[in-house]
mmCIF file of C-alpha atoms in Angstrom:
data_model
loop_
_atom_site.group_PDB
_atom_site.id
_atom_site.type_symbol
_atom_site.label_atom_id
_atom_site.label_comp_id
_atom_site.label_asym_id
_atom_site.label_seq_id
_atom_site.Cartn_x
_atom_site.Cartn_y
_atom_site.Cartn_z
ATOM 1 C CA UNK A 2 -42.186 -46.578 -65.262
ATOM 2 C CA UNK A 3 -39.732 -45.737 -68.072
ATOM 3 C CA UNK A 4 -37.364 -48.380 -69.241
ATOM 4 C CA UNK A 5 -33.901 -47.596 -70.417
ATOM 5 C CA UNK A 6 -35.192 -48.959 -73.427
ATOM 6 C CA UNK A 7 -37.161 -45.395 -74.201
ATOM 7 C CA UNK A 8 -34.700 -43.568 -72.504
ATOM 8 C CA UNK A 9 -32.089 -44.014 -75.055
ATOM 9 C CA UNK A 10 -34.805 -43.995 -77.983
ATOM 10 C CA UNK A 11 -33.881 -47.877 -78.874
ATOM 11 C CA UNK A 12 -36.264 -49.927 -80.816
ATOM 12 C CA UNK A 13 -34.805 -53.111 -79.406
ATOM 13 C CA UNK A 14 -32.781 -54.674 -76.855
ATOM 14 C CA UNK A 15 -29.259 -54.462 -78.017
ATOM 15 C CA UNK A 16 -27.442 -56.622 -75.658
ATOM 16 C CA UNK A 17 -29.726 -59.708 -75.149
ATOM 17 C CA UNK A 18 -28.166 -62.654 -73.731
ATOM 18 C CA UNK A 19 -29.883 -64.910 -76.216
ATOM 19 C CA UNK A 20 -28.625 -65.392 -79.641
ATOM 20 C CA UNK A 21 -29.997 -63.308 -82.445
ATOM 21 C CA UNK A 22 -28.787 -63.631 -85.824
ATOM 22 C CA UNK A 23 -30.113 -60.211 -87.003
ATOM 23 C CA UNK A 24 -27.158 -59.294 -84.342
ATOM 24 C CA UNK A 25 -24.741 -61.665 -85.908
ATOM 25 C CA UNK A 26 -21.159 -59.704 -85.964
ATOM 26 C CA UNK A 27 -18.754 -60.720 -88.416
ATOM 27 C CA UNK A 28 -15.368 -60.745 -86.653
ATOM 28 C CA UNK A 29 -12.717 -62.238 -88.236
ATOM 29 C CA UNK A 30 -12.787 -65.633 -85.920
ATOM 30 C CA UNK A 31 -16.902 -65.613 -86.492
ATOM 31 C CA UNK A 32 -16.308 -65.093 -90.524
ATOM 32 C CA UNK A 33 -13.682 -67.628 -91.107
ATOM 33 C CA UNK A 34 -15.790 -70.195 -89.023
ATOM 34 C CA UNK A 35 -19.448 -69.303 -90.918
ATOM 35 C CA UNK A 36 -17.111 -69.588 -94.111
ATOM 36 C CA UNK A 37 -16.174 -73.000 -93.136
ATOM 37 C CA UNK A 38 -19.303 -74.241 -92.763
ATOM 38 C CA UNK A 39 -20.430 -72.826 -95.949
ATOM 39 C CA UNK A 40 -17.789 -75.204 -97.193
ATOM 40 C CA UNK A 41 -19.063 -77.713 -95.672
ATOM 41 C CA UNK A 42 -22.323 -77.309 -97.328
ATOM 42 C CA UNK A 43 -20.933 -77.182 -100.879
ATOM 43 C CA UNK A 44 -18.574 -79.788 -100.365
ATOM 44 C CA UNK A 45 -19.515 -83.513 -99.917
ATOM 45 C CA UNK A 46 -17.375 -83.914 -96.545
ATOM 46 C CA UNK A 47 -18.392 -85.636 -93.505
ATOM 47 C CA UNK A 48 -17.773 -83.902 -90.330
ATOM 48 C CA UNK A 49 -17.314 -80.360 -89.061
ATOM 49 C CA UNK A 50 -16.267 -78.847 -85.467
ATOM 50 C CA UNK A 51 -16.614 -75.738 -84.098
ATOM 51 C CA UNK A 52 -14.313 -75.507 -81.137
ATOM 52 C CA UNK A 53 -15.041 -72.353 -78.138
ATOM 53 C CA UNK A 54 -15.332 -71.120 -74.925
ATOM 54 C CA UNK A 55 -19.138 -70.465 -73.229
ATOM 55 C CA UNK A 56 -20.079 -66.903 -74.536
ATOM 56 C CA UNK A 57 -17.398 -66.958 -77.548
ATOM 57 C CA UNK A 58 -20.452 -66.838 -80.175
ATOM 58 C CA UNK A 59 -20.603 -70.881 -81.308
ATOM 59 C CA UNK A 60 -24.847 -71.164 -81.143
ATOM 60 C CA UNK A 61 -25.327 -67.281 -82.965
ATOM 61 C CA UNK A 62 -22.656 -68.850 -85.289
ATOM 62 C CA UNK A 63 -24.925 -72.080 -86.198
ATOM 63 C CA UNK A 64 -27.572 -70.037 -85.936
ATOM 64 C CA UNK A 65 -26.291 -67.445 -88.902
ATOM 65 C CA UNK A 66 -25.548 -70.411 -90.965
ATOM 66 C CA UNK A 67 -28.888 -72.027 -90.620
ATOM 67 C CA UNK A 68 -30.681 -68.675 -91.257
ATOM 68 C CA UNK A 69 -29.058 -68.805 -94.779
ATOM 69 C CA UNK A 70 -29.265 -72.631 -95.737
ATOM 70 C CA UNK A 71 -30.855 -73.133 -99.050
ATOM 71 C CA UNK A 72 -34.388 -74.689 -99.459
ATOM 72 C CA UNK A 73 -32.920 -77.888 -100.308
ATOM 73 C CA UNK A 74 -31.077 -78.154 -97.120
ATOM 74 C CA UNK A 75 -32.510 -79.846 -93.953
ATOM 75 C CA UNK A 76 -31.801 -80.239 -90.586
ATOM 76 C CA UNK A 77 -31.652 -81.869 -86.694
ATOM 77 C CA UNK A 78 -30.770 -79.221 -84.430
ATOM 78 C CA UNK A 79 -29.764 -81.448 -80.854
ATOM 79 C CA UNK A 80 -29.107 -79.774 -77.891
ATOM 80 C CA UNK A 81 -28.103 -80.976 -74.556
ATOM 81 C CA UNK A 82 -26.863 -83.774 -75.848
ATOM 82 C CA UNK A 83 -26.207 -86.493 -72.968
ATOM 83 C CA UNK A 84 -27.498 -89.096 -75.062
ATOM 84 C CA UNK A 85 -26.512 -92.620 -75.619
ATOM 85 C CA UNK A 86 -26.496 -93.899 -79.120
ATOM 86 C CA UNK A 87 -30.519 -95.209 -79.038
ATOM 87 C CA UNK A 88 -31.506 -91.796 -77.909
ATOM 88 C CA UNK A 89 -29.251 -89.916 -80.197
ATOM 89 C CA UNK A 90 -30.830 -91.544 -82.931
ATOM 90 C CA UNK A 91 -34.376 -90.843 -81.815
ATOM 91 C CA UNK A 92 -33.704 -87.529 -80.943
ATOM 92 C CA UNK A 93 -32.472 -87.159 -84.877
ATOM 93 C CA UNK A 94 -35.397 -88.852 -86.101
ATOM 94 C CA UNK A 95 -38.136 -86.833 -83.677
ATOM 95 C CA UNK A 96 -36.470 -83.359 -84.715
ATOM 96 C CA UNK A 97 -37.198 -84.616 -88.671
ATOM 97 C CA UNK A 98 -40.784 -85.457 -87.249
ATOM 98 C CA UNK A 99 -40.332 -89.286 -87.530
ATOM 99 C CA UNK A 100 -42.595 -91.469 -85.489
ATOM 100 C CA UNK A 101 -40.516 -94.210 -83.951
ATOM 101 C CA UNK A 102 -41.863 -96.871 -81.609
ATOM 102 C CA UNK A 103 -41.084 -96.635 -78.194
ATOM 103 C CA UNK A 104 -39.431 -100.336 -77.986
ATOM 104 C CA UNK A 105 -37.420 -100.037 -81.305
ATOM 105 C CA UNK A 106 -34.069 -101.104 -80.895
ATOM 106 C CA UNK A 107 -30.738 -99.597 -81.991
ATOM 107 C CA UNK A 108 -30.542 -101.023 -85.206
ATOM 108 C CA UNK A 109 -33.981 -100.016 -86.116
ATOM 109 C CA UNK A 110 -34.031 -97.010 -85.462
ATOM 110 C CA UNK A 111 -30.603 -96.596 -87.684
ATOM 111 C CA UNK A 112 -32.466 -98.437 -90.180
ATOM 112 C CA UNK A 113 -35.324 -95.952 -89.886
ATOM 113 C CA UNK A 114 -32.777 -92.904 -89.916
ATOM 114 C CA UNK A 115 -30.869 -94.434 -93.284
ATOM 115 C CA UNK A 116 -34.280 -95.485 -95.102
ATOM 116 C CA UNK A 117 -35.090 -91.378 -94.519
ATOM 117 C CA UNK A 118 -31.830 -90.098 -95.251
ATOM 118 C CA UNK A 119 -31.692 -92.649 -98.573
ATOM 119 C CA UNK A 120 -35.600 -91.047 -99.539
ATOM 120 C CA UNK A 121 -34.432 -87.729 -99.256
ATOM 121 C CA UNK A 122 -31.316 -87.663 -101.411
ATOM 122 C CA UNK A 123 -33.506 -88.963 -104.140
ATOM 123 C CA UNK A 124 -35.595 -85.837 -103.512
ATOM 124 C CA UNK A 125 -32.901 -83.693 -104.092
ATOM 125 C CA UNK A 126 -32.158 -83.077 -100.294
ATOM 126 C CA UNK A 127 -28.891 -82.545 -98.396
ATOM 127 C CA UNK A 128 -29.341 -83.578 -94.581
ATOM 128 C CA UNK A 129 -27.132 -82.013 -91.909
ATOM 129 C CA UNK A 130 -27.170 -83.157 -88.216
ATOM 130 C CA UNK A 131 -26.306 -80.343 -86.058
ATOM 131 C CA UNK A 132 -25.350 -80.972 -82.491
ATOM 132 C CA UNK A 133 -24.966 -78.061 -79.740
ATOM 133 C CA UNK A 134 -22.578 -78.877 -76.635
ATOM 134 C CA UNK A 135 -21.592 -81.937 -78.045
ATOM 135 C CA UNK A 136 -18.702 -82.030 -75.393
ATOM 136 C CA UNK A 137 -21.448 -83.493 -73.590
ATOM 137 C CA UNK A 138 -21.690 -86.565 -75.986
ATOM 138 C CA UNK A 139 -20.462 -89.923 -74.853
ATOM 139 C CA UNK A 140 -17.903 -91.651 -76.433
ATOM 140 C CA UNK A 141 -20.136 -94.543 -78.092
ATOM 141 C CA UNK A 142 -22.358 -92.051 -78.986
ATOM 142 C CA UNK A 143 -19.653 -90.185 -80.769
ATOM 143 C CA UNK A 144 -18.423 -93.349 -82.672
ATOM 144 C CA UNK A 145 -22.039 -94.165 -83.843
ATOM 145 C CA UNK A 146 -21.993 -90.894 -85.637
ATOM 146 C CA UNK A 147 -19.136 -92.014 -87.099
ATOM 147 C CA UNK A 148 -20.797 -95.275 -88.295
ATOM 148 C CA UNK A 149 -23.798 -93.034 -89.407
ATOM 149 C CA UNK A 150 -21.415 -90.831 -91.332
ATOM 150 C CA UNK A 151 -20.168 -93.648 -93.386
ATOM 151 C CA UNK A 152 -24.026 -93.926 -94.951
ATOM 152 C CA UNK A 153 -23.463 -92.699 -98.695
ATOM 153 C CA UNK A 154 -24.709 -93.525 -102.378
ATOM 154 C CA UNK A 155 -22.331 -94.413 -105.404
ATOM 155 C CA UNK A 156 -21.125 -90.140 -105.434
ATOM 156 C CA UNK A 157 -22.835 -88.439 -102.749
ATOM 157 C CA UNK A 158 -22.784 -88.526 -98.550
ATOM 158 C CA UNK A 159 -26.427 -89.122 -97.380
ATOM 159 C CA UNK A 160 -25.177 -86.589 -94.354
ATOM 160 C CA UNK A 161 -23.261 -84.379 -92.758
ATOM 161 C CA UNK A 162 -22.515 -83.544 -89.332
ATOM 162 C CA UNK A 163 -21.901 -80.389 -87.452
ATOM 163 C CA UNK A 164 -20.681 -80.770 -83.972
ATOM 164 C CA UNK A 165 -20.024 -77.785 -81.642
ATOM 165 C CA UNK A 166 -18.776 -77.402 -78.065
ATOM 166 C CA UNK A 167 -16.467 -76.232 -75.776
ATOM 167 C CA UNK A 168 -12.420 -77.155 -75.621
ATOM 168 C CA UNK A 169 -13.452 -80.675 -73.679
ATOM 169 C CA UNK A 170 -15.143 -81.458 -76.884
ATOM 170 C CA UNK A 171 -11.292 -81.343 -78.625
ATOM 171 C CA UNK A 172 -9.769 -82.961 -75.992
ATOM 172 C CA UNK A 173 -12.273 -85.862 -76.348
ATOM 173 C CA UNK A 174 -11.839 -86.240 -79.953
ATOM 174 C CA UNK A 175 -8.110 -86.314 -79.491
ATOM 175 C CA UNK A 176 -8.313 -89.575 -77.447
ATOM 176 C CA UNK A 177 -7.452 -93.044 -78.690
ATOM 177 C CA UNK A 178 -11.015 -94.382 -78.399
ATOM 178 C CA UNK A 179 -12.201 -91.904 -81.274
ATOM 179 C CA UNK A 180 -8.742 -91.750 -83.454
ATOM 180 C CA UNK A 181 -10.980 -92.769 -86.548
ATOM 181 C CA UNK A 182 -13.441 -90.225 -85.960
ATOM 182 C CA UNK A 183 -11.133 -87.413 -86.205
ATOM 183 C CA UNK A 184 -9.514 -88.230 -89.003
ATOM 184 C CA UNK A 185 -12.868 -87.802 -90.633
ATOM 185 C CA UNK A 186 -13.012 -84.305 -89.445
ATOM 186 C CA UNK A 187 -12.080 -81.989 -92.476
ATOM 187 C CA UNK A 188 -13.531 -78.213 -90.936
ATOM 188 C CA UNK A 189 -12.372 -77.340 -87.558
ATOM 189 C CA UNK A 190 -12.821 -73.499 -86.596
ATOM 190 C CA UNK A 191 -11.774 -71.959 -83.115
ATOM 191 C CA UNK A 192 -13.663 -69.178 -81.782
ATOM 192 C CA UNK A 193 -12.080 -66.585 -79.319
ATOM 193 C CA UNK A 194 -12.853 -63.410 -77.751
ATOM 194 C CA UNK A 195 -12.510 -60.026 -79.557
ATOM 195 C CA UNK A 196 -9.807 -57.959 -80.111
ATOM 196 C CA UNK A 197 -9.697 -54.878 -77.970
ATOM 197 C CA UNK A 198 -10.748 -53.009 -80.973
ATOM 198 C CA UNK A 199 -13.337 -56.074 -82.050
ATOM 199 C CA UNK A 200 -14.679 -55.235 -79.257
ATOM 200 C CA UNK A 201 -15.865 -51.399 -79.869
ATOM 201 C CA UNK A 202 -16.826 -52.145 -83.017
ATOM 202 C CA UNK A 203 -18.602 -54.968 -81.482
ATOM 203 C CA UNK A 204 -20.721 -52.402 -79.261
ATOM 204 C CA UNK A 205 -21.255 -49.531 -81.761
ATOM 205 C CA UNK A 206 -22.603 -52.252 -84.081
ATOM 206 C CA UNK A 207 -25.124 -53.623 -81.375
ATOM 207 C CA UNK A 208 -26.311 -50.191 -80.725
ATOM 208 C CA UNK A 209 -26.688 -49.219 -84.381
ATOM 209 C CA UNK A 210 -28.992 -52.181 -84.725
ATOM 210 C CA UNK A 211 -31.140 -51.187 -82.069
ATOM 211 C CA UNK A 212 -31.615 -48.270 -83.808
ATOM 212 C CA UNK A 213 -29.674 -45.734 -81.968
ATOM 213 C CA UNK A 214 -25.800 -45.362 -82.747
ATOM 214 C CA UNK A 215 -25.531 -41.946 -80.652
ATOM 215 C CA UNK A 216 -25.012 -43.304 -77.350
ATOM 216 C CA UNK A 217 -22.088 -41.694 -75.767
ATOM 217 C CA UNK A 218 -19.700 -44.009 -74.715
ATOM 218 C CA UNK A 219 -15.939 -43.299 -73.363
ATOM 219 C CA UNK A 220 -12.580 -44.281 -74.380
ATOM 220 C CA UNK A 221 -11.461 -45.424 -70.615
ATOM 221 C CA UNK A 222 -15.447 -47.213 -70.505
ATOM 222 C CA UNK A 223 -14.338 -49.573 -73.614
ATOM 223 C CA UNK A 224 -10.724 -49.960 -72.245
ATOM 224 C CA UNK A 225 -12.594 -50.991 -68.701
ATOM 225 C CA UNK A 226 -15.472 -53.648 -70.645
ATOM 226 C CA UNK A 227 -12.550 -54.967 -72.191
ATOM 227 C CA UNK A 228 -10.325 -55.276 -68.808
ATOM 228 C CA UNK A 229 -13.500 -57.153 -67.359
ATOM 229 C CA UNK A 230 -14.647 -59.361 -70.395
ATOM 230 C CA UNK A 231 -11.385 -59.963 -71.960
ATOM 231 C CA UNK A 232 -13.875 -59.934 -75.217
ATOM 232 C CA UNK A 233 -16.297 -62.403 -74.352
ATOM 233 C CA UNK A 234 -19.221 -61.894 -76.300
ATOM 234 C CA UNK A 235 -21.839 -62.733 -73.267
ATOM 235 C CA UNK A 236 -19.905 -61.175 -70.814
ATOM 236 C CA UNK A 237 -20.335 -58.155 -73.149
ATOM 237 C CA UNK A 238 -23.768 -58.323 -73.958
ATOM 238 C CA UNK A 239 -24.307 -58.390 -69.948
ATOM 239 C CA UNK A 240 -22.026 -55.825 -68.880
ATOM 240 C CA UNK A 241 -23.096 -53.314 -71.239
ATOM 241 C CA UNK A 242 -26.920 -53.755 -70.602
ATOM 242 C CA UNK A 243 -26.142 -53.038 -66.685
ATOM 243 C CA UNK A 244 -23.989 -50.047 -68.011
ATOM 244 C CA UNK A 245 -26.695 -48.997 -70.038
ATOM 245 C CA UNK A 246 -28.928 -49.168 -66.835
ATOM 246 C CA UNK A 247 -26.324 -47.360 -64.570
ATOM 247 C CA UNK A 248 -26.890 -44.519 -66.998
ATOM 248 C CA UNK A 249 -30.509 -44.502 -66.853
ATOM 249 C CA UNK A 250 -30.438 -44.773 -63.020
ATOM 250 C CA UNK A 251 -28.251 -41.351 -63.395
ATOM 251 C CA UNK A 252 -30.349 -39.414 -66.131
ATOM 252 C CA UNK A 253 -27.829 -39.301 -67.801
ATOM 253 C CA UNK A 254 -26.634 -40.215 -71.685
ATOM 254 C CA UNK A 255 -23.027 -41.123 -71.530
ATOM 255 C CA UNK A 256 -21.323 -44.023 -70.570
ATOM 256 C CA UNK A 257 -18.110 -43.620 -68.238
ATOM 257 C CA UNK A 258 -16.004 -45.606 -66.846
ATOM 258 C CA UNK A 259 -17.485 -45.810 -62.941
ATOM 259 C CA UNK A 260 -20.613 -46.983 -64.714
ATOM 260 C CA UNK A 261 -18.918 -49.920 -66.180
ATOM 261 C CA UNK A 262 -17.541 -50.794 -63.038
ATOM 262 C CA UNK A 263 -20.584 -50.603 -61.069
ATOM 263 C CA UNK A 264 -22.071 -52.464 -63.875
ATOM 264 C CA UNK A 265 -19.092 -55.029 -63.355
ATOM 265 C CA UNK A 266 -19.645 -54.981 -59.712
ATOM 266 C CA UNK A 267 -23.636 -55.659 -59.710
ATOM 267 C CA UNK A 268 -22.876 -58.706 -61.937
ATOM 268 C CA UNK A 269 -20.498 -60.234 -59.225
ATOM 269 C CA UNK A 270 -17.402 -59.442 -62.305
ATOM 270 C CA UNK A 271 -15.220 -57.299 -59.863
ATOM 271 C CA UNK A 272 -13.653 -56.761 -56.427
ATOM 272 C CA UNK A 273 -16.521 -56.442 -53.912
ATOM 273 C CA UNK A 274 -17.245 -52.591 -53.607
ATOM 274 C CA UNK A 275 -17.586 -49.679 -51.023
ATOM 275 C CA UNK A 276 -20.982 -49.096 -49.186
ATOM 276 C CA UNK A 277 -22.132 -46.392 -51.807
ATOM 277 C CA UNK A 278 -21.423 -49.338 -54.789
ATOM 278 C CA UNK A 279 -23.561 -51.807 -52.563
ATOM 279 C CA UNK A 280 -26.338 -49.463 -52.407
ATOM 280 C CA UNK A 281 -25.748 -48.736 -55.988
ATOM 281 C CA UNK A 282 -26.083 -52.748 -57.157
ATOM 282 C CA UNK A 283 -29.304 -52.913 -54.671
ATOM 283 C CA UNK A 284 -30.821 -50.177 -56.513
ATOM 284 C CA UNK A 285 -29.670 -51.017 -59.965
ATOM 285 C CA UNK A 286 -31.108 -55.157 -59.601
ATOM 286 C CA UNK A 287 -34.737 -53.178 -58.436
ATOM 287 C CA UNK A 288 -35.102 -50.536 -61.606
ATOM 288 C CA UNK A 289 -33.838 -53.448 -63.889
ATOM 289 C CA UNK A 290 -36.513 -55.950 -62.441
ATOM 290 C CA UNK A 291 -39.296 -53.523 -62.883
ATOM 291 C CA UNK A 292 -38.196 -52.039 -66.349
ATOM 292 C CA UNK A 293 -38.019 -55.854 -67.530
ATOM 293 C CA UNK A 294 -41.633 -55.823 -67.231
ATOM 294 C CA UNK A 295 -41.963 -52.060 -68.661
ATOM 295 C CA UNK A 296 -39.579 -53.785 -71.563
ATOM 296 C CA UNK A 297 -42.197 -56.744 -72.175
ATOM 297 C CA UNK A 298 -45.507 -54.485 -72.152
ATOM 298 C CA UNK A 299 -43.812 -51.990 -75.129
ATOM 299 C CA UNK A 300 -42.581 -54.540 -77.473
ATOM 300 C CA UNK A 301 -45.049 -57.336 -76.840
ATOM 301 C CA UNK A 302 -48.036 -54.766 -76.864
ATOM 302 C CA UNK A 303 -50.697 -57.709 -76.180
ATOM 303 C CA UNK A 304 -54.026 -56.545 -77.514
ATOM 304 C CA UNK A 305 -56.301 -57.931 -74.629
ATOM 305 C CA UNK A 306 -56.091 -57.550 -71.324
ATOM 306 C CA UNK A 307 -54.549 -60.070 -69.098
ATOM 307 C CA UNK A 308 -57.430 -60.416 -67.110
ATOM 308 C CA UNK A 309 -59.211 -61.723 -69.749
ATOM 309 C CA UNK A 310 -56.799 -64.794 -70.320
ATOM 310 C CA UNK A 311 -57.006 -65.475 -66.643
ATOM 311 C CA UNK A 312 -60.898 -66.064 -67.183
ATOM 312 C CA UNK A 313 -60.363 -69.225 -68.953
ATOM 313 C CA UNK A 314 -62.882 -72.135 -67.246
ATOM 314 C CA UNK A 315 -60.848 -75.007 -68.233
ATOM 315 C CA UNK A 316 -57.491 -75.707 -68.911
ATOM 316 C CA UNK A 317 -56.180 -78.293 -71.750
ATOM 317 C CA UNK A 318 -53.422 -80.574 -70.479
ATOM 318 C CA UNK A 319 -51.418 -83.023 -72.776
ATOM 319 C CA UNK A 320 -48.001 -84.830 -71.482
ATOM 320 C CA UNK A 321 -44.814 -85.608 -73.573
ATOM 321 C CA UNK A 322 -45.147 -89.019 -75.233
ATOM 322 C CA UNK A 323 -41.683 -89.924 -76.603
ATOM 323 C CA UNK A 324 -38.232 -89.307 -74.398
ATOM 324 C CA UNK A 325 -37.633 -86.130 -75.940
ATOM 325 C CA UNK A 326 -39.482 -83.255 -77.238
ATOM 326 C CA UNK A 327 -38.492 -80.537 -78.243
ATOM 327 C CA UNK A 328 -40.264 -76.603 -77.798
ATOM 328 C CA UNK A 329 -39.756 -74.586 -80.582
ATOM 329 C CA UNK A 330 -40.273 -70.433 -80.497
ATOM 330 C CA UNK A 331 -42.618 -70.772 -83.855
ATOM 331 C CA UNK A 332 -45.108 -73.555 -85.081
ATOM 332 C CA UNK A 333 -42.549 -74.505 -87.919
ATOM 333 C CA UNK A 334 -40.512 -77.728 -87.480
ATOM 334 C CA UNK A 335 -37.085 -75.561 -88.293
ATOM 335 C CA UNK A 336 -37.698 -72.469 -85.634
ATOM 336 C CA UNK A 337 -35.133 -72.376 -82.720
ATOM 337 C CA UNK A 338 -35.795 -74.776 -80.164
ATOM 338 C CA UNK A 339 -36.229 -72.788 -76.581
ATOM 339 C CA UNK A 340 -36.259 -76.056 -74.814
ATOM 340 C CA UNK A 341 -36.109 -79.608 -74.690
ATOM 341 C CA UNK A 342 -39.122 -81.699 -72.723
ATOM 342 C CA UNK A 343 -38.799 -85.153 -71.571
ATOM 343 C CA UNK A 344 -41.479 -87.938 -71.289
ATOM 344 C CA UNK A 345 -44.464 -87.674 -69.213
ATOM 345 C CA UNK A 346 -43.445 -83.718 -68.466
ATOM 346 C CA UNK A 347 -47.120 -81.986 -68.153
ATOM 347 C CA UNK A 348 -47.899 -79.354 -70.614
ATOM 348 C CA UNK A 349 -50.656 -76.733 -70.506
ATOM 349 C CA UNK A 350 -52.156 -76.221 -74.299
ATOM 350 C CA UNK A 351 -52.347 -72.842 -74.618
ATOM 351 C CA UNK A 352 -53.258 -72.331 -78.159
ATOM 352 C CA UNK A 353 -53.364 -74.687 -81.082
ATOM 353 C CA UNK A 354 -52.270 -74.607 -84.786
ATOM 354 C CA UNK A 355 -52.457 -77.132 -87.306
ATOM 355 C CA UNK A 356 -50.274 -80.240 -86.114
ATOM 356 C CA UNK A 357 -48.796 -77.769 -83.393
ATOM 357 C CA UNK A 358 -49.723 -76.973 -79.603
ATOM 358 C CA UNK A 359 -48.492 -73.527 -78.354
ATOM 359 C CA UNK A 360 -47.524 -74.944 -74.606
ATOM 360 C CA UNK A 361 -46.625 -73.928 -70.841
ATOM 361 C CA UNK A 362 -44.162 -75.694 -68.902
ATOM 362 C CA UNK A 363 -43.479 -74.609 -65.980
ATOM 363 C CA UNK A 364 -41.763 -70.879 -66.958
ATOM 364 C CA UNK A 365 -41.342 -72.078 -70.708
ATOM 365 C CA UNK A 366 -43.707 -71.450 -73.681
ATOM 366 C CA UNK A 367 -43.577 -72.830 -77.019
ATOM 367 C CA UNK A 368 -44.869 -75.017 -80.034
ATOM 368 C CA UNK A 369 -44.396 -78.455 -79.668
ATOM 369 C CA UNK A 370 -45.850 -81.392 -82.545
ATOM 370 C CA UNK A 371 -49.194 -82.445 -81.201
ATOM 371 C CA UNK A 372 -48.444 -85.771 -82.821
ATOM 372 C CA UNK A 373 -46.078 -86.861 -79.445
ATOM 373 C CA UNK A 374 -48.250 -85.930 -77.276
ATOM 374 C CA UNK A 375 -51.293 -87.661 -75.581
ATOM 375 C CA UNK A 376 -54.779 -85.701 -73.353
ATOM 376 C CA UNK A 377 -53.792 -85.741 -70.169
ATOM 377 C CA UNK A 378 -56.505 -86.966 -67.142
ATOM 378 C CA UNK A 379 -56.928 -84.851 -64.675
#
């Protein structure tokens, strides 16, 4: 079956939901904040926040930034962060590929962290802890990154930390209990949603990257995304790649206005519909399930069969050792992490590389270190 991906000659996915940085679009919100950080870097300051609502661009942000950190840079990349301050500083000292004992205590595993981040600086190193919805943090957890923020030489921080999360994230550093914390703060950037006109240059740029800039798309079709998103990057990306499937459904090129707002409508984003815009959303969800898999089979191209990975006799099992682990897309210990395991999860080893298992869990696959894991009895 042909995908809308043929159908409008694109060589890519455009609107994705998940962040891409060869995507990244330099608004004037998204600049100033990437230029902050790249302050941040330079500088020798302690803390910086990135403050935004879900789908206003924060992780393609940190993402951009990381893409174009120096070789002397490294970095912890936590996400879902409800950690208290022991497995905070585990977490930190697993993403750097630190093996920790599962009984140390809080003070030795700071010990451990400020022995590494001490070893480093003498390499040459700058460390930066980045931490994704850190609105999720708790308090104590907060004010031990404080603590750990203080760690310096003579001249130099030993690290800096990157915190970003949604407007709760403000509101908790505002409070009493964490007064000293943000006075430490010297970068704070707000993302918002695009401009009207952000927002069609936001498209057109999308498209051009997917290699096709010719897609016809109306004036009243932007002024309706806009109506419905308000400029919200993911509400965007989602809107338009219904839109774009509205089109297909039709055989047709253009992008008008109805098509936006049965795009709007399918996605739950407007007033419920007539009959005819029910029966449009039931056909819509069925052509966009089956061209997902039409999608997968011409980029992925897999060059055997999948009957003959199905033939496998045996299957490796290994389960997660310490409390986290984290699943990164690529066997590299800096590649985006796709998910985060906890102990004793079961993994399925699908391939392995070096000191890295490609894994299955459950519907997720990715590289994890073999060195926190353990064989698994059957």
């Amino acid at each position: 079956m042909e995908s809308y991906i043929h159908f409008f000659a694109l060589k890519d996915n455009p609107f994705r939901i998940t962040p891409d940085v060869d995507f990244f679009f330099m608004s004037s919100v998204h600049q100033e904040a990437l230029g902050s950080l790249e302050f941040l870097m330079e500088s020798e300051e302690g803390f910086a926040v990135i403050i935004g609502e879900p789908g206003t661009g924060k992780t393609i942000t940190i993402r951009k930034f990381i893409s174009q950190l120096p070789e002397n840079v490294e970095y912890a990349y936590i996400l879902f962060p409800n950690l208290s301050p022991e497995e905070m500083f585990r977490a930190i000292l697993e993403d750097f590929g630190i093996e920790i004992d599962d009984t140390a205590t809080k003070n030795k595993l700071f010990s451990a962290l400020r022995e590494f981040l001490i070893k480093k600086r003498k390499e040459g190193k700058k460390i930066f802890i980045i931490i994704d919805e850190a609105q999720n943090l708790p308090v104590d957890t907060l004010e031990e990154l404080r603590i750990l923020s203080n760690l310096e030489t003579d001249k130099e921080k030993l690290i800096q930390i990157i915190l970003l999360g949604q407007p709760e994230l403000e509101n908790k550093l505002n409070s009493d209990a964490l007064r000293q914390l943000k006075q430490r703060i010297t970068v704070m950037s707000r993302l918002n949603n695009l401009t009207e006109k952000e927002l069609i240059d936001y498209i057109n740029y999308r498209l051009a990257k997917a290699g096709n800039s010719t897609v016809r798309i109306s004036n009243s079709a932007y002024k309706e995304i806009f109506r419905y998103t308000h400029g919200n990057l993911r509400q965007i990306n989602q809107i338009m790649e219904r839109a774009l499937m509205a089109a297909f459904v039709k055989n047709k090129h253009g992008i008008d206005k109805e098509d936006i707002i049965e795009a709007a409508n399918s996605l739950g984003m407007g007033k419920k519909g007539d009959r005819k815009s029910v029966y449009f959303v039931l056909v819509l969800t069925a052509v966009l399930t089956a061209s997902i898999f039409s999608v997968y089979y011409f980029l992925k191209k897999p060059s055997e069969p999948v009957k003959k990975i199905e033939k496998k006799s045996s299957v490796e099992k290994v389960y997660v050792i310490p409390n986290r682990l984290n699943v990164r897309l690529n066997p590299d210990k800096n590649s985006e992490i796709v998910y985060v395991l906890k102990k004793g999860d079961s993994l399925e080893v699908l391939e392995k590389k070096g000191n890295w298992y490609k894994i299955k869990y459950k519907n997720i696959t990715g590289w994890v270190n073999k060195n926190f894991t353990g064989p698994q009895n059957e």
